[in-house]
Coordinates of C-alpha atoms in Angstrom, one line a residue:
X148 CA 22.1 -19.9 -17.9
X149 CA 21.0 -21.2 -14.5
X150 CA 17.5 -22.8 -14.3
X151 CA 16.2 -20.3 -11.7
X152 CA 17.1 -17.3 -13.8
X153 CA 15.4 -18.9 -16.9
X154 CA 12.3 -19.7 -14.8
X155 CA 12.2 -16.1 -13.4
X156 CA 12.6 -14.6 -16.9
X157 CA 9.8 -16.8 -18.3
X158 CA 7.5 -15.8 -15.5
X159 CA 8.2 -12.1 -15.9
X160 CA 7.5 -12.3 -19.7
X161 CA 4.2 -14.1 -19.0
X162 CA 3.2 -11.5 -16.4
X163 CA 4.1 -8.7 -18.8
X164 CA 2.0 -10.3 -21.6
X165 CA -1.0 -10.8 -19.3
X166 CA -0.8 -7.2 -18.1
X167 CA -0.6 -5.9 -21.7
X168 CA -3.7 -7.8 -22.7
X169 CA -5.6 -6.3 -19.8
X170 CA -5.2 -2.7 -20.8
X171 CA -7.9 -0.5 -22.4
X172 CA -5.6 0.0 -25.4
X173 CA -5.5 -3.7 -26.1
X174 CA -9.3 -4.0 -25.7
X175 CA -9.8 -1.0 -28.1
X176 CA -7.5 -2.7 -30.6
X177 CA -9.6 -5.9 -30.4
X178 CA -13.0 -4.0 -30.7
X179 CA -12.5 -0.8 -32.7
X180 CA -16.2 -0.8 -33.9
X181 CA -17.6 -0.5 -30.3
X182 CA -15.0 2.1 -29.5
X183 CA -16.1 4.2 -32.5
X184 CA -19.7 4.2 -31.2
X185 CA -18.7 6.1 -28.1
X186 CA -18.8 9.9 -27.8
X187 CA -15.5 11.7 -27.9
X188 CA -15.6 12.3 -24.2
X189 CA -16.4 8.6 -23.5
X190 CA -13.5 7.6 -25.8
X191 CA -11.1 9.8 -23.8
X192 CA -12.4 8.2 -20.6
X193 CA -12.1 4.7 -21.9
X194 CA -8.4 5.4 -22.9
X195 CA -7.8 6.4 -19.3
X196 CA -9.6 3.3 -18.0
X197 CA -12.4 5.4 -16.5
X198 CA -16.2 5.3 -16.8
X199 CA -19.1 7.7 -16.4
X200 CA -22.9 7.8 -16.0
X201 CA -24.8 7.0 -19.2
X202 CA -21.8 5.1 -20.7
X203 CA -23.0 2.0 -22.6
X204 CA -22.1 -1.4 -21.2
X205 CA -19.6 -2.0 -24.1
X206 CA -17.8 1.2 -23.1
X207 CA -17.4 0.0 -19.5
X208 CA -16.1 -3.3 -20.8
X209 CA -13.5 -1.5 -23.0
X210 CA -12.4 0.7 -20.0
X211 CA -12.4 -1.9 -17.2
X212 CA -12.5 -5.3 -18.9
X213 CA -15.0 -8.1 -18.2
X214 CA -16.6 -8.0 -14.8
X215 CA -15.5 -10.5 -12.3
X216 CA -19.2 -11.3 -11.6
X217 CA -22.6 -9.9 -12.5
X218 CA -25.7 -9.8 -10.3
X219 CA -29.2 -8.6 -10.9
X220 CA -31.4 -6.6 -8.6
X221 CA -35.2 -6.5 -9.3
X222 CA -37.5 -4.1 -7.6
X223 CA -40.7 -2.2 -8.3
X224 CA -38.8 0.1 -10.6
X225 CA -37.5 -2.7 -12.7
X226 CA -34.3 -4.7 -13.2
X227 CA -30.8 -3.4 -12.6
X228 CA -27.7 -5.3 -13.7
X229 CA -24.7 -4.9 -11.4
X230 CA -21.1 -5.6 -12.6
X231 CA -18.6 -6.3 -9.8
X232 CA -14.9 -5.7 -10.3
X233 CA -13.1 -7.3 -7.4
X234 CA -10.2 -5.8 -5.5
X235 CA -6.8 -6.3 -7.2
X236 CA -4.8 -9.3 -6.4
X237 CA -2.2 -8.6 -3.8
X238 CA 0.6 -11.1 -4.6
X239 CA 3.3 -11.8 -2.1
X240 CA 6.3 -13.8 -3.0
X241 CA 8.2 -15.7 -0.4
X242 CA 10.8 -18.4 -0.4
X243 CA 8.9 -21.3 1.2
X244 CA 11.6 -24.0 0.9
X245 CA 14.8 -24.5 -0.9
X246 CA 16.1 -28.1 -1.1
X247 CA 15.7 -31.4 -2.8
X248 CA 12.2 -32.1 -1.5
X249 CA 9.3 -29.6 -1.4
X250 CA 5.8 -30.7 -0.5
X251 CA 4.3 -28.2 -3.0
X252 CA 6.3 -29.2 -6.0
X253 CA 7.3 -32.5 -7.5
X254 CA 9.8 -33.5 -8.8
X255 CA 12.9 -32.0 -7.3
X256 CA 13.1 -28.6 -6.2
X257 CA 11.2 -25.4 -6.4
X258 CA 12.9 -22.4 -4.9
X259 CA 9.9 -20.1 -4.8
X260 CA 6.3 -20.6 -3.9
X261 CA 4.0 -17.7 -4.8
X262 CA 1.3 -17.1 -2.3
X263 CA -1.7 -15.2 -3.8
X264 CA -4.3 -13.6 -1.5
X265 CA -7.5 -12.0 -2.8
X266 CA -9.1 -9.5 -0.5
X267 CA -12.8 -9.8 -0.1
X268 CA -15.1 -7.1 -1.7
X269 CA -15.4 -5.0 -4.8
X270 CA -13.2 -2.2 -5.8
X271 CA -15.8 -1.0 -8.3
X272 CA -19.5 -1.8 -8.7
X273 CA -21.3 -0.5 -11.8
X274 CA -25.1 -0.6 -12.1
X275 CA -26.9 -0.7 -15.5
X276 CA -30.4 -0.1 -16.6
X277 CA -31.2 -0.5 -20.3
X278 CA -27.5 -1.3 -21.0
X279 CA -26.3 2.2 -19.7
X280 CA -24.5 3.1 -16.5
X281 CA -26.9 4.5 -13.9
X282 CA -24.6 4.3 -10.8
X283 CA -20.9 3.8 -10.0
X284 CA -19.7 2.7 -6.6
X285 CA -15.9 2.9 -5.8
X286 CA -14.0 2.1 -2.7
X287 CA -12.3 5.2 -1.4
X288 CA -8.9 5.1 0.2
X289 CA -8.8 6.1 3.9

């Protein structure tokens, strides 16, 4: 089997495994105790990867995964924790150079350089007070 085909298959298997670990089903399997504490409606939402007002923080983590970042807002009403879920990675694949020398890869030759770009901003922002969802902000498509 040619080295490029082997490398491509290994990359595809790795991407598939990573995607599988990131699903609500996998997170539920890893933490069935937290899942069982949710109401039946919340359990259904988590399975769909969705969240709702009054959902506990562990339910949001089961549905969406760990937040990319967390900030805190403090005002006269108290403290609010905000979980930020960044926009999905838009991965573009391009053949940068095929040959015996490639400035991005040593030794030898690398047929494909993957260029990852991460758009700025959040796709979902979830606000919590007392470990329950009080607000959900989602980017709407135009």
